[in-house]
Structures are given as C-alpha cells and as structure tokens.
Amino acid sequence: MNQTLHRKLTGICADVDTTQPIAPFPQRHIQKALMAHFKKIQYSHLYTLFADDPQRGERMLLEAEGIYLDYSKQRVTEETIQLLLQLAEESGLRQCINSMFHGDKINVSEQRSVLHIALRAPKQHVICVDGENVVPLVQAELDKMTGIANQVRSGSWLGYTGKPICNIVNIGIGGSDLGPVMAYQALRFYSQRQLTFRFVSNIDGTDFLESTRDLDPEQTLFIVASKSFKTVETMSNAQAARDWLLNSLQAPAAIARHFIAVSANAAEVAKFGIDEANHLHIWDWVGGRYSLCSAVGLSTMIAIGPTNFRAMLDGFQQMDQHFLTAPLDCNLPVFMGLLAVWNTNFLATQTIAVLPYEQYLQCFPAYLQQLTMESNGKHETSDGVKVNYQTGPIYWGAVGSNGQHSFYQMLHQGTHLIPCDFIGFIEALNPLGQQHELLLANMFAQSEALAFGDNVQQVLDNTAPTRPTSAQTFTGDQPSSTLLMQQLTPHTLGKLIALYEHSVFTQGIIWGINSFDQGGVELGKTLAIQIATQMQAVQADTRKFDSSTRQLIGLCLKAKQGLKSEQSL
Ligand code: F6P
C-alpha cells in the first residue's frame, strides 16, 4: 500500500504525520534493516494486513504460562518481529537477563544488584549479593510476615487495650503504596472481609484524616512502609498516625502493638520508636516499584492470607523462569517489550493505553505508571550519553468498559496514534447474568474497531470520499495487543505483573538505559524543602526564587496573613 492510499484510509491523521522515526539505535547493525523494513511497511493498513493474510490472527499470537498474547492487531509483520528479535540479540538482552538473575550490579548509577526476582525465588535457590545468599533472608522475612498475618487474621493480634486489630492502614508512597493498593484491589475477591484496609500516601492531610476518621484507634494497626524511612510524605503521615493513636490511647507503650515498619533503614525505624520485633526488612537490591513481593506486600498478605500470597509469588516466579529460560522468539515479556519499542521508535507513538476489562484491576494502570515511567523515563544511556531517540512511553489507562464512555473517542477518531493493551479474563469472579460475556464482547469489539475501522473496504474500492469527513468515520489502523487469561487469581496476578516488569526491562536494555534508578525525582524534593522552609518561617525570604515561584508563595503567605489578622479581630 502506498502513502496516498494509506492517507486516504487514515484520512483524519493525514496532516499529522506521526510516522517519521528518527532512525533510532544508530549504533546497532540491525538499524539499517529495521529502517528499510519500516519504510516498506509503514503504509500497510491493518485491514490489508489481515485481508492479505486471513490466518494472521491465528499465527500472530504467543501462548505461554497460561497467558495468551494476541499481537496480530499490532502494525507489524513477521519480518518486523524477526528484525526486532535481532535487535534484542544485538543489544545483548539475553546476557543482560542472565546478569540480573545472577545478582550483578546492573543498577550502575547506584552500584546495586536488581533482585526483585529473589523475593519470589524457591527456597532452594541460591542468589548471591556480595557473596551472601539472599534467599534465606527473603524466606525469613516471609515467615515473619506470615506470623503477623496469621495473628491479625485470626484476631489474636491484640491492640494495647486488648481489643483485636481489625483495621490495617498502610502508610507509604510510590512503590510502598501503589503495589499494596493495586494488589489489595486486584485480589479483594480473596480477602478477609471482616478486616478493613486503608492506604494513606499523600502529604495532603486530607488523605490521612479521611482514611482514619471512622476507625477505632484501639483496633487499628499501622504499617509504615518506606524503604528509606526518610520520605517526607510517609514520615509526616506516620507522625500523624502516632499522634492520632497516642491522643486516644495516651500511652507510648501502645506503639509496639499498633505499628509495624517495613524498611531497609533500621536506624531510622528505631529512631521513630518502632521495636525491632515489629521491623520487617527489605534490602537495597529491591527497587521501590519492584517491592510488592517483599514485606511491602504485608497488607496484601494480611488481606488474602499467606497461602494466597505464596500463590501470587509462585505466579511471579513462573513468569521469571519463563523470561529467563524461554527462547527470545517465544518469550512473552520480550515480545511485549519489543512491541513497545517498535511503536515508540518506529511508529513514533508516545503513549500506551492499558485497558483491563476487569473491575478488580482498577488500580493496575496507576501501578504500571510508576513501574514503567519511573523505570524508563530516562534521556541518558547507562553510560551517560544523551539518547537521540524516544525512550519510555507514557502509560495510562482505565478499566473497560468505563473508558469506552470517556477517552476511547480519541482512540478511535483523534489525531494521536495510541497503542492499547487490552487485558481480559475468560472466567468471571462475580458472574452476574450475561454481564461477563458482554464485558468480553466489548473488549473484543474495541480492538476490532480500532484495527479495522468501518470504511476501509470502501476506500480500497474507491467508493468512499477520498478524505472522509463524517463524524461517523472510523479509519482504523490503531494498533493493540490483547492479553487473555483464564481467571484473576493471586497466581495470575503475579504472572501479569512480572510480565510487565520484564517487558520494562527488555525496553530498557534496547534503549541502553538504566531502568532501576530514579534520579529525576530528586530535584523537586529538594526544592520543596527550600520552599517549605520559607513558607513556614516567621520572616519568609523569597528573594532567591524565580519571579513566578516568588509570586505564588507570596500569594499564599498574604492570604495566610489575612486569615490570621481576621482571626485575631
Ligand atoms: O521518590 C521516588 C521514590 O523513591 C520511589 O522510587 C519510591 O517507590 C518512593 O519514592 C518511596 O520511597 P520509600 O519507600 O523509600 O519511602
């Protein structure tokens, strides 16, 4: 198909040519072949790809570990996949996977191993960091978590006044919050319903106050999850929790019955006043956004029970083994990663919409945002060289079918090319009449409409206007993948998360970036401290700030001053 015909088909996008890659990966031999191939197929509409190859939908799929990935509606051919696999080989993906699993310090900027895979490794595995096998350490913490979870679930963990704990409040932010919230929501079906779970993350006091206003302090257990135990948001909320508890119980000794810390920083935990017995350990080789399988997942374990938690870990482990051992050409995370690279660097897409057709996965897109964007939102390679190609795409999304009634309009008829990941489960956890069939039908219909549109045949036959103008026109050619699993269980959730984790890893290796640091979040933190210092000072000195920031601070201080004088009248 030539450019003119393609433009006729995708008429709405004709003036917004997003399909011009800037020849990414100049250092790779395969780059020339990839660019030549891209030029050859760039105007192949999905409609014609399917028309020319009616069995495409039966061949362009990968099924492994109980996950079915249909990538036939991506704008790729078999040659594309072969070339991308060569790109992966040439980028040293296989060696990099081995290095990660071996415990090498692949987080080069922080000189750390990257071993979230050790958190779910079988007991008999040996994974060493600086000569020490970390698997027994992981198992010891899991055993400690199990003890706590069993006590809380059985009602034998008593608060200071002797009442059983029935409210669990996780205080954390970023990876110490998004994983626990997502997993709790995702696995709620399996949770102990007599227990109440809350998740406090925001520095905005409303979060803490609204999350605790209906809770009885005597029956509330706080889990303060912070790898560093220094994060301002978490430590402020933990302090608020301590005040809230002590205001009611009036006894510092109550802390021991109502606070658990999850952290790599024993000194800060002790300083806060949490007993070593209530301190669950994590390690510097676990990144925050990869920490759900560690003690950061304690709230999840309390909710669903140790057996289900172990099943989730087994799911993660199954996908880890698949990633480690499956040949690249049938490796699910590798495929997912390469498709993201193709879309980002060749089709010049900027985002990926994650669309789970499963209500329990309502927090999954937000969880993926940190996983993907904190990992791959980098503009320098691991060697410190500025890249001249796009790296991590923007991940976003919402559950179907809700999204269909808000932003899907743009997917179908907007000017942006937005690849989508549809995620669905064959069996419903909560069957209600025919609703599950309708849910899945909606998911399949959306990927079909996005791929094929509704006027493609007419355009090909030249019986439609060359430039469709009707608001009813669907041009199609919007790429998507569909992930299908049997049912949402702790085990399948583990596999799904690990699939995305390793897809992120794959992308990072192709882009040559370090997916495991997050230096970019530091500047804002430092500036916030400087601004807060002035906003809280008796005599604010804002001279060193830029005129905009100075003005904004001034407005707040003035309003605060006004309030004070009104109150003193
Ligand atoms: O500032 C970003 C970040 O470091 C994330 O990477 C991390 O998940 C989050 O803050 C919370 O960090 P911590 O667990 O140390 O409180």
Coordinates of C-alpha atoms and ligand atoms in Angstrom, one line a residue:
M1 CA 0.0 0.0 0.0
N2 CA 1.4 3.4 -0.9
Q3 CA 1.4 6.6 1.2
T4 CA -1.5 8.2 -0.7
L5 CA -3.8 5.3 -0.2
H6 CA -2.8 5.0 3.4
R7 CA -3.6 8.6 3.9
K8 CA -6.9 8.1 2.3
L9 CA -7.6 5.3 4.7
T10 CA -6.4 7.2 7.8
G11 CA -7.7 10.5 6.4
I12 CA -8.2 12.1 9.7
C13 CA -4.5 11.7 10.6
A14 CA -3.3 12.8 7.1
D15 CA -1.9 16.1 8.2
V16 CA -0.4 14.8 11.3
D17 CA 2.3 12.5 10.1
T18 CA 3.5 10.8 13.2
T19 CA 5.1 8.0 11.3
Q20 CA 8.6 9.5 10.9
P21 CA 11.1 7.8 13.2
I22 CA 14.4 9.5 13.6
A23 CA 16.4 6.4 12.8
P24 CA 16.8 5.1 16.4
F25 CA 19.7 3.0 17.6
P26 CA 22.4 4.2 15.2
Q27 CA 25.0 2.1 16.9
R28 CA 23.2 -1.2 16.0
H29 CA 24.0 -3.0 12.8
I30 CA 20.3 -4.1 12.5
Q31 CA 19.2 -0.5 12.5
K32 CA 19.5 -0.1 8.7
A33 CA 17.5 -3.2 8.0
L34 CA 14.9 -2.1 10.5
M35 CA 14.6 1.3 8.9
A36 CA 14.3 -0.1 5.4
H37 CA 11.7 -2.5 6.6
F38 CA 9.8 0.2 8.4
K39 CA 9.7 2.3 5.2
K40 CA 8.4 -0.8 3.3
I41 CA 5.5 -1.5 5.6
Q42 CA 4.7 1.9 7.1
Y43 CA 1.7 2.4 4.9
S44 CA 0.3 -1.1 5.4
H45 CA -3.1 -0.7 6.9
L46 CA -4.1 -3.4 9.4
Y47 CA -7.2 -4.0 7.3
T48 CA -5.0 -5.1 4.3
L49 CA -2.5 -7.0 6.5
F50 CA -5.5 -9.1 7.6
A51 CA -7.0 -9.2 4.1
D52 CA -3.7 -10.4 2.6
D53 CA -3.2 -13.0 5.3
P54 CA -6.5 -14.3 6.6
Q55 CA -4.8 -16.6 9.1
R56 CA -2.8 -13.7 10.6
G57 CA -4.9 -13.8 13.8
E58 CA -4.2 -17.5 14.3
R59 CA -0.5 -17.1 13.9
M60 CA 0.5 -13.8 15.4
L61 CA 0.0 -15.0 19.0
L62 CA 2.1 -16.3 21.8
E63 CA 0.8 -18.5 24.4
A64 CA 2.9 -19.3 27.5
E65 CA 2.4 -19.8 31.2
G66 CA -1.4 -19.5 30.9
I67 CA -1.2 -16.1 29.2
Y68 CA -2.4 -15.7 25.6
L69 CA -0.9 -12.7 23.8
D70 CA -2.6 -11.7 20.6
Y71 CA -0.4 -9.2 18.8
S72 CA -1.9 -9.7 15.3
K73 CA -3.5 -6.2 15.6
Q74 CA -0.1 -4.5 16.0
R75 CA 1.2 -2.9 12.9
V76 CA 3.9 -5.5 12.4
T77 CA 4.7 -8.3 10.1
E78 CA 6.6 -11.5 10.7
E79 CA 9.6 -9.8 9.3
T80 CA 9.2 -7.0 11.8
I81 CA 9.3 -9.5 14.6
Q82 CA 12.4 -11.2 13.2
L83 CA 14.2 -7.9 12.9
L84 CA 13.2 -6.8 16.4
L85 CA 14.4 -10.1 17.8
Q86 CA 17.7 -9.5 16.1
L87 CA 17.7 -6.0 17.7
A88 CA 17.2 -7.7 21.1
E89 CA 20.1 -10.2 20.4
E90 CA 22.4 -7.4 19.2
S91 CA 21.5 -5.3 22.3
G92 CA 22.7 -8.2 24.5
L93 CA 19.3 -8.8 26.0
R94 CA 20.0 -12.5 26.8
Q95 CA 23.2 -11.7 28.6
C96 CA 21.5 -8.8 30.5
I97 CA 18.7 -11.1 31.7
N98 CA 21.4 -13.5 32.9
S99 CA 23.2 -10.7 34.7
M100 CA 20.1 -9.6 36.5
F101 CA 19.3 -13.1 37.7
H102 CA 22.9 -13.6 38.7
G103 CA 22.8 -10.6 41.0
D104 CA 25.3 -8.5 39.1
K105 CA 25.2 -4.8 39.9
I106 CA 23.2 -3.8 36.8
N107 CA 21.9 -0.7 38.5
V108 CA 25.1 1.0 37.7
S109 CA 24.4 4.5 38.9
E110 CA 23.6 3.2 42.4
Q111 CA 26.0 0.3 42.2
R112 CA 23.3 -2.1 43.2
S113 CA 22.1 -5.5 42.2
V114 CA 18.5 -5.7 41.0
L115 CA 17.0 -8.7 42.6
H116 CA 13.2 -8.5 42.9
I117 CA 13.3 -12.0 41.3
A118 CA 14.9 -13.2 44.6
L119 CA 11.8 -12.2 46.5
R120 CA 9.9 -14.9 44.8
A121 CA 12.6 -17.5 44.2
P122 CA 12.0 -21.0 45.5
K123 CA 13.6 -21.7 48.9
Q124 CA 16.4 -23.9 47.5
H125 CA 17.6 -21.3 45.0
V126 CA 20.9 -19.6 45.7
I127 CA 21.2 -16.0 44.6
C128 CA 24.2 -14.1 46.0
V129 CA 24.8 -10.5 46.6
D130 CA 28.4 -9.7 47.6
G131 CA 28.9 -13.4 48.3
E132 CA 25.9 -13.8 50.6
N133 CA 22.9 -16.0 49.6
V134 CA 19.9 -13.7 50.0
V135 CA 17.2 -16.3 49.5
P136 CA 17.3 -17.4 53.2
L137 CA 17.0 -13.7 54.2
V138 CA 13.9 -13.4 52.0
Q139 CA 12.3 -16.5 53.4
A140 CA 12.9 -15.4 57.0
E141 CA 11.0 -12.2 56.3
L142 CA 8.3 -14.1 54.6
D143 CA 8.0 -16.3 57.6
K144 CA 7.8 -13.3 59.9
M145 CA 5.1 -11.7 57.7
T146 CA 3.2 -15.0 57.8
G147 CA 3.3 -14.9 61.6
I148 CA 1.9 -11.4 61.7
A149 CA -0.7 -12.1 59.0
N150 CA -2.0 -15.2 60.8
Q151 CA -2.3 -13.3 64.1
V152 CA -4.2 -10.4 62.6
R153 CA -6.4 -12.7 60.5
S154 CA -7.2 -14.9 63.5
G155 CA -8.0 -12.0 65.8
S156 CA -5.1 -12.9 68.1
W157 CA -3.1 -9.7 67.4
L158 CA -4.4 -7.6 70.1
G159 CA -4.2 -3.8 70.4
Y160 CA -2.8 -2.1 73.5
T161 CA -6.1 -2.2 75.3
G162 CA -6.7 -5.9 74.5
K163 CA -9.1 -5.5 71.6
P164 CA -8.3 -7.4 68.4
I165 CA -7.0 -5.5 65.4
C166 CA -9.4 -5.2 62.6
N167 CA -8.2 -2.1 60.7
I168 CA -5.0 -2.1 58.8
V169 CA -3.7 1.2 57.5
N170 CA -0.7 1.1 55.1
I171 CA 1.3 4.3 55.1
G172 CA 3.7 4.7 52.2
I173 CA 4.1 6.3 48.8
G174 CA 5.3 5.4 45.3
G175 CA 6.3 1.7 45.3
S176 CA 5.4 1.5 49.0
D177 CA 1.8 2.3 48.2
L178 CA 0.9 1.7 44.6
G179 CA 1.8 -2.0 44.8
P180 CA -0.1 -2.7 48.0
V181 CA -3.2 -0.7 46.9
M182 CA -3.3 -2.3 43.5
A183 CA -2.8 -5.8 44.8
Y184 CA -5.4 -5.3 47.6
Q185 CA -7.9 -4.1 45.0
A186 CA -7.0 -6.8 42.5
L187 CA -7.3 -9.6 45.0
R188 CA -10.2 -8.3 47.0
F189 CA -12.3 -11.2 46.0
Y190 CA -9.9 -13.4 48.1
S191 CA -9.7 -11.0 51.0
Q192 CA -10.9 -11.5 54.6
R193 CA -13.9 -9.2 54.6
Q194 CA -14.1 -8.6 58.3
L195 CA -10.9 -6.7 58.1
T196 CA -10.8 -3.1 56.9
F197 CA -7.8 -1.9 54.8
R198 CA -6.9 1.7 54.1
F199 CA -3.9 3.2 52.2
V200 CA -2.5 6.6 53.1
S201 CA 0.1 8.1 50.8
N202 CA -0.5 11.8 50.1
I203 CA 1.2 14.6 52.1
D204 CA -2.2 16.3 51.8
G205 CA -3.6 15.9 55.4
T206 CA -7.0 15.0 53.9
D207 CA -5.7 11.6 52.9
F208 CA -4.8 10.6 56.5
L209 CA -7.8 12.3 58.1
E210 CA -10.4 10.8 55.7
S211 CA -8.8 7.4 55.9
T212 CA -8.9 7.2 59.6
R213 CA -11.9 9.3 60.7
D214 CA -14.2 6.2 61.1
L215 CA -11.5 3.9 62.6
D216 CA -11.2 3.0 66.2
P217 CA -7.6 3.6 67.3
E218 CA -7.7 0.7 69.7
Q219 CA -8.3 -1.7 66.8
T220 CA -6.0 -0.1 64.2
L221 CA -2.6 -1.3 63.0
F222 CA -0.4 1.0 61.0
I223 CA 2.1 -0.5 58.6
V224 CA 4.7 2.2 57.8
A225 CA 6.3 1.1 54.5
S226 CA 9.3 3.0 53.4
K227 CA 12.5 1.6 52.1
S228 CA 14.4 4.7 53.1
F229 CA 12.2 5.6 56.1
K230 CA 13.0 9.2 55.1
T231 CA 10.4 10.0 52.6
V232 CA 8.7 13.2 53.7
E233 CA 5.2 12.2 52.8
T234 CA 5.4 8.9 54.6
M235 CA 7.2 10.1 57.6
S236 CA 4.7 13.0 58.0
N237 CA 1.8 10.6 57.8
A238 CA 3.5 8.2 60.2
Q239 CA 3.9 11.0 62.7
A240 CA 0.2 12.0 62.2
A241 CA -0.7 8.3 62.9
R242 CA 1.4 8.2 66.0
D243 CA -0.2 11.5 67.3
W244 CA -3.7 10.1 66.4
L245 CA -3.1 6.9 68.2
L246 CA -1.5 8.4 71.3
N247 CA -4.1 11.1 71.6
S248 CA -6.6 8.4 72.1
L249 CA -4.6 5.7 74.0
Q250 CA -2.4 8.1 76.0
A251 CA 0.4 5.6 76.3
P252 CA 3.7 5.5 74.3
A253 CA 3.9 1.7 75.0
A254 CA 0.9 1.3 72.7
I255 CA 3.2 1.9 69.7
A256 CA 4.5 -1.6 70.0
R257 CA 1.0 -3.1 69.4
H258 CA -0.1 -0.7 66.7
F259 CA 2.9 0.0 64.5
I260 CA 4.9 -2.2 62.1
A261 CA 7.7 -0.8 60.0
V262 CA 8.9 -2.2 56.6
S263 CA 12.2 -0.6 55.7
A264 CA 15.8 -1.1 54.8
N265 CA 16.8 1.6 57.3
A266 CA 17.0 0.1 60.8
A267 CA 18.4 3.2 62.4
E268 CA 15.5 5.4 61.3
V269 CA 13.0 2.8 62.3
A270 CA 14.5 2.6 65.8
K271 CA 14.5 6.5 66.0
F272 CA 10.8 6.5 65.2
G273 CA 10.3 4.3 68.2
I274 CA 9.3 1.1 66.4
D275 CA 10.5 -2.1 68.1
E276 CA 13.0 -4.3 66.2
A277 CA 10.4 -7.1 66.7
N278 CA 8.0 -5.2 64.6
H279 CA 10.5 -4.2 61.9
L280 CA 10.3 -6.2 58.6
H281 CA 13.4 -5.8 56.5
I282 CA 13.9 -5.1 52.8
W283 CA 17.2 -4.6 51.1
D284 CA 18.8 -2.1 48.8
W285 CA 18.6 -4.5 45.9
V286 CA 14.8 -4.2 45.9
G287 CA 13.6 -1.2 44.0
G288 CA 10.6 0.5 45.4
R289 CA 8.5 -0.1 42.3
Y290 CA 9.5 -3.8 42.3
S291 CA 8.9 -4.3 46.0
L292 CA 5.4 -5.8 46.2
C293 CA 6.7 -9.3 46.8
S294 CA 8.7 -8.1 49.8
A295 CA 7.4 -7.2 53.2
V296 CA 6.0 -4.1 51.4
G297 CA 3.2 -6.6 50.5
L298 CA 2.4 -7.2 54.1
S299 CA -1.1 -5.6 53.9
T300 CA -1.8 -7.8 50.9
M301 CA -0.7 -10.9 52.8
I302 CA -2.9 -9.9 55.7
A303 CA -5.8 -9.4 53.3
I304 CA -5.6 -12.6 51.3
G305 CA -3.7 -14.8 53.7
P306 CA -0.2 -16.4 53.5
T307 CA -1.3 -19.2 51.2
N308 CA -2.7 -16.9 48.6
F309 CA 0.3 -14.6 48.9
R310 CA 2.6 -17.5 48.3
A311 CA 0.5 -18.4 45.2
M312 CA 1.0 -14.9 44.0
L313 CA 4.7 -15.2 44.5
D314 CA 4.6 -18.5 42.5
G315 CA 2.9 -16.7 39.7
F316 CA 5.7 -14.1 39.7
Q317 CA 8.3 -16.9 39.8
Q318 CA 6.7 -18.7 36.9
M319 CA 7.0 -15.7 34.7
D320 CA 10.5 -15.0 36.0
Q321 CA 11.6 -18.5 34.9
H322 CA 9.8 -18.1 31.5
F323 CA 11.7 -14.8 31.0
L324 CA 15.0 -16.4 32.0
T325 CA 14.7 -19.6 30.0
A326 CA 12.3 -19.2 27.1
P327 CA 14.0 -18.6 23.7
L328 CA 13.6 -14.9 22.8
D329 CA 11.3 -15.8 19.9
C330 CA 8.6 -17.2 22.2
N331 CA 9.3 -15.1 25.3
L332 CA 6.2 -13.1 26.4
P333 CA 7.9 -10.2 28.2
V334 CA 10.4 -9.9 25.3
F335 CA 7.6 -9.7 22.8
M336 CA 5.7 -7.1 24.9
G337 CA 8.9 -5.1 25.3
L338 CA 9.8 -5.2 21.6
L339 CA 6.3 -4.2 20.5
A340 CA 6.5 -1.2 22.8
V341 CA 9.9 -0.3 21.2
W342 CA 8.5 -0.7 17.7
N343 CA 5.6 1.5 18.4
T344 CA 7.7 4.1 20.2
N345 CA 10.6 4.3 17.9
F346 CA 9.2 3.5 14.5
L347 CA 5.5 4.3 14.6
A348 CA 6.5 7.3 16.8
T349 CA 3.7 6.7 19.3
Q350 CA 4.1 8.5 22.6
T351 CA 1.8 6.6 24.9
I352 CA 0.4 3.1 25.7
A353 CA -3.2 2.8 27.0
V354 CA -3.6 -0.1 29.4
L355 CA -7.2 -1.2 29.4
P356 CA -8.1 -4.0 31.8
Y357 CA -11.6 -5.4 31.3
E358 CA -11.7 -6.4 34.9
Q359 CA -13.1 -4.2 37.6
Y360 CA -10.7 -5.6 40.2
L361 CA -7.8 -4.2 38.2
Q362 CA -8.9 -0.6 38.5
C363 CA -5.6 0.4 40.1
F364 CA -3.4 -1.5 37.6
P365 CA -2.8 1.4 35.2
A366 CA -1.7 3.7 38.1
Y367 CA 0.6 0.9 39.3
L368 CA 2.1 0.4 35.9
Q369 CA 2.7 4.2 35.5
Q370 CA 5.3 4.1 38.3
L371 CA 6.7 0.7 37.1
T372 CA 7.2 1.8 33.5
M373 CA 7.7 5.6 33.7
E374 CA 10.0 5.8 36.8
S375 CA 12.0 2.9 35.2
N376 CA 12.3 4.1 31.6
G377 CA 11.6 7.8 31.7
K378 CA 15.3 8.5 31.1
H379 CA 17.1 10.6 28.5
E380 CA 20.6 9.2 29.0
T381 CA 22.1 5.8 28.4
S382 CA 23.7 3.9 31.4
D383 CA 27.0 5.4 30.2
G384 CA 25.7 8.9 30.5
V385 CA 25.3 9.6 26.8
K386 CA 22.2 11.6 25.8
V387 CA 19.9 9.4 23.6
N388 CA 18.7 10.7 20.2
Y389 CA 15.6 8.6 20.2
Q390 CA 12.5 8.3 22.3
T391 CA 12.6 6.1 25.4
G392 CA 9.8 5.1 27.8
P393 CA 6.3 5.8 26.6
I394 CA 3.6 7.3 28.7
Y395 CA 1.5 4.6 30.2
W396 CA -2.1 5.4 31.2
G397 CA -5.5 3.9 31.1
A398 CA -8.6 2.8 33.0
V399 CA -10.8 -0.2 33.3
G400 CA -13.2 -1.2 30.5
S401 CA -15.9 -0.7 29.8
N402 CA -15.8 2.6 31.7
G403 CA -13.1 4.1 29.4
Q404 CA -15.3 3.5 26.4
H405 CA -17.6 6.2 27.6
S406 CA -14.8 8.8 28.2
F407 CA -11.5 8.7 26.3
Y408 CA -12.0 6.0 23.7
Q409 CA -13.4 8.6 21.4
M410 CA -9.8 9.9 21.0
L411 CA -8.5 6.3 20.4
H412 CA -11.0 5.9 17.5
Q413 CA -11.0 9.3 15.9
G414 CA -8.3 11.5 17.4
T415 CA -5.1 12.6 15.8
H416 CA -2.8 10.6 18.1
L417 CA -1.8 7.1 17.4
I418 CA -2.3 5.3 20.7
P419 CA -1.3 1.6 21.0
C420 CA -3.5 -0.2 23.5
D421 CA -3.0 -3.2 25.8
F422 CA -6.3 -4.9 26.3
I423 CA -6.4 -7.3 29.3
G424 CA -9.2 -9.7 30.0
F425 CA -10.1 -12.9 31.8
I426 CA -12.2 -15.7 30.3
E427 CA -13.9 -16.6 33.6
A428 CA -15.7 -14.0 35.8
L429 CA -15.1 -14.0 39.5
N430 CA -18.5 -12.5 40.0
P431 CA -20.8 -13.8 37.3
L432 CA -23.9 -11.7 37.0
G433 CA -26.4 -12.7 34.3
Q434 CA -24.7 -12.3 30.9
Q435 CA -22.6 -9.4 32.0
H436 CA -19.2 -11.1 31.7
E437 CA -19.9 -12.1 28.1
L438 CA -20.9 -8.5 27.4
L439 CA -17.7 -7.3 29.1
L440 CA -15.5 -9.5 26.9
A441 CA -17.6 -8.8 23.8
N442 CA -16.9 -5.1 24.4
M443 CA -13.2 -5.7 24.7
F444 CA -13.0 -7.7 21.5
A445 CA -15.2 -5.2 19.7
Q446 CA -13.0 -2.3 20.7
S447 CA -9.8 -3.9 19.4
E448 CA -11.6 -4.9 16.2
A449 CA -13.0 -1.4 15.7
L450 CA -9.6 0.2 16.4
A451 CA -7.8 -2.1 13.9
F452 CA -10.3 -2.1 11.0
G453 CA -12.5 0.9 11.3
D454 CA -15.6 0.9 9.2
N455 CA -14.9 2.4 5.8
V456 CA -11.7 0.7 4.8
Q457 CA -13.2 -1.5 2.1
Q458 CA -15.0 1.4 0.5
V459 CA -11.8 3.4 0.4
L460 CA -9.9 0.5 -1.1
D461 CA -12.7 0.1 -3.7
N462 CA -12.6 3.9 -4.3
T463 CA -16.3 4.2 -3.5
A464 CA -15.8 6.4 -0.5
P465 CA -14.8 10.0 -0.4
T466 CA -11.0 10.3 -0.6
R467 CA -11.0 12.4 2.5
P468 CA -13.6 11.1 5.0
T469 CA -15.2 13.9 6.8
S470 CA -18.2 12.3 8.5
A471 CA -18.1 12.3 12.3
Q472 CA -19.2 8.7 11.9
T473 CA -16.0 7.6 10.1
F474 CA -13.7 5.1 11.7
T475 CA -10.4 5.0 10.0
G476 CA -8.9 2.1 11.9
D477 CA -5.2 1.1 11.8
Q478 CA -4.9 1.7 15.6
P479 CA -2.6 -0.9 17.0
S480 CA -3.4 -3.0 20.0
S481 CA -2.4 -6.2 21.8
T482 CA -4.8 -8.4 23.7
L483 CA -3.8 -10.4 26.8
L484 CA -6.2 -13.1 27.8
M485 CA -6.0 -15.2 30.9
Q486 CA -8.3 -17.8 32.5
Q487 CA -9.3 -16.0 35.7
L488 CA -8.0 -13.4 38.0
T489 CA -6.3 -15.2 40.9
P490 CA -3.3 -14.4 43.1
H491 CA -1.3 -16.6 40.8
T492 CA -2.4 -15.0 37.5
L493 CA -1.9 -11.5 39.0
G494 CA 1.7 -12.5 39.9
K495 CA 2.3 -13.6 36.3
L496 CA 0.8 -10.5 34.9
I497 CA 2.8 -8.1 37.0
A498 CA 6.1 -10.0 36.3
L499 CA 5.2 -9.9 32.6
Y500 CA 5.1 -6.1 32.7
E501 CA 8.2 -5.9 34.9
H502 CA 10.3 -7.9 32.5
S503 CA 8.8 -6.1 29.5
V504 CA 10.1 -2.8 31.1
F505 CA 13.5 -4.5 31.5
T506 CA 13.5 -5.5 27.8
Q507 CA 12.7 -2.0 26.7
G508 CA 15.4 -0.5 29.0
I509 CA 18.0 -2.8 27.5
I510 CA 17.1 -1.9 23.9
W511 CA 17.3 1.8 24.8
G512 CA 20.5 1.2 26.7
I513 CA 19.2 3.0 29.8
N514 CA 19.3 2.1 33.5
S515 CA 15.7 1.2 34.4
F516 CA 16.5 0.9 38.1
D517 CA 17.4 4.4 39.4
Q518 CA 15.1 7.4 39.7
G519 CA 17.4 10.4 40.0
G520 CA 14.8 12.6 38.2
V521 CA 12.5 12.7 41.2
E522 CA 15.1 14.3 43.5
L523 CA 15.2 17.9 42.3
G524 CA 11.5 18.5 43.1
K525 CA 12.0 17.1 46.6
T526 CA 15.0 19.4 47.3
L527 CA 13.1 22.5 46.0
A528 CA 10.0 21.6 48.0
I529 CA 12.1 21.6 51.2
Q530 CA 13.6 25.0 50.4
I531 CA 10.2 26.5 49.6
A532 CA 8.5 24.9 52.7
T533 CA 11.3 26.3 54.9
Q534 CA 10.5 29.8 53.7
M535 CA 6.7 29.3 53.9
Q536 CA 6.9 28.2 57.5
A537 CA 9.5 30.8 58.5
V538 CA 8.5 33.7 60.7
Q539 CA 10.0 36.1 58.2
A540 CA 10.0 34.5 54.7
D541 CA 12.9 35.3 52.4
T542 CA 11.8 34.5 48.9
R543 CA 14.3 36.6 47.1
K544 CA 16.3 33.6 45.7
F545 CA 13.2 32.2 43.9
D546 CA 12.3 33.0 40.4
S547 CA 9.6 35.6 39.9
S548 CA 6.8 33.1 39.3
T549 CA 7.5 30.9 42.3
R550 CA 8.1 34.1 44.4
Q551 CA 4.7 35.4 43.4
L552 CA 2.9 32.1 44.1
I553 CA 4.5 31.8 47.6
G554 CA 3.7 35.5 48.2
L555 CA 0.0 35.0 47.4
C556 CA -0.3 32.1 49.9
L557 CA 1.6 33.9 52.6
K558 CA -0.5 37.0 52.1
A559 CA -3.7 35.0 52.3
K560 CA -2.5 33.3 55.4
Q561 CA -1.6 36.6 57.0
G562 CA -5.1 37.9 56.1
L563 CA -6.6 34.9 57.8
K564 CA -4.5 35.4 60.9
S565 CA -5.5 39.1 61.3
E566 CA -9.2 38.2 60.7
Q567 CA -8.9 35.6 63.5
S568 CA -7.2 38.0 65.9
L569 CA -10.0 40.5 65.5
Ligands
F6P1 O1 10.8 9.4 45.1 C1 10.6 8.3 44.4 C2 10.7 7.1 45.3 O2 12.0 6.9 45.7 C3 10.2 5.8 44.6 O3 11.1 5.2 43.8 C4 9.8 5.0 45.8 O4 8.9 4.0 45.5 C5 9.1 6.1 46.7 O5 9.9 7.2 46.4 C6 9.0 5.8 48.1 O6 10.3 5.6 48.7 P1 10.4 4.9 50.1 O7 9.9 3.5 50.1 O8 11.9 5.0 50.4 O9 9.6 5.8 51.1

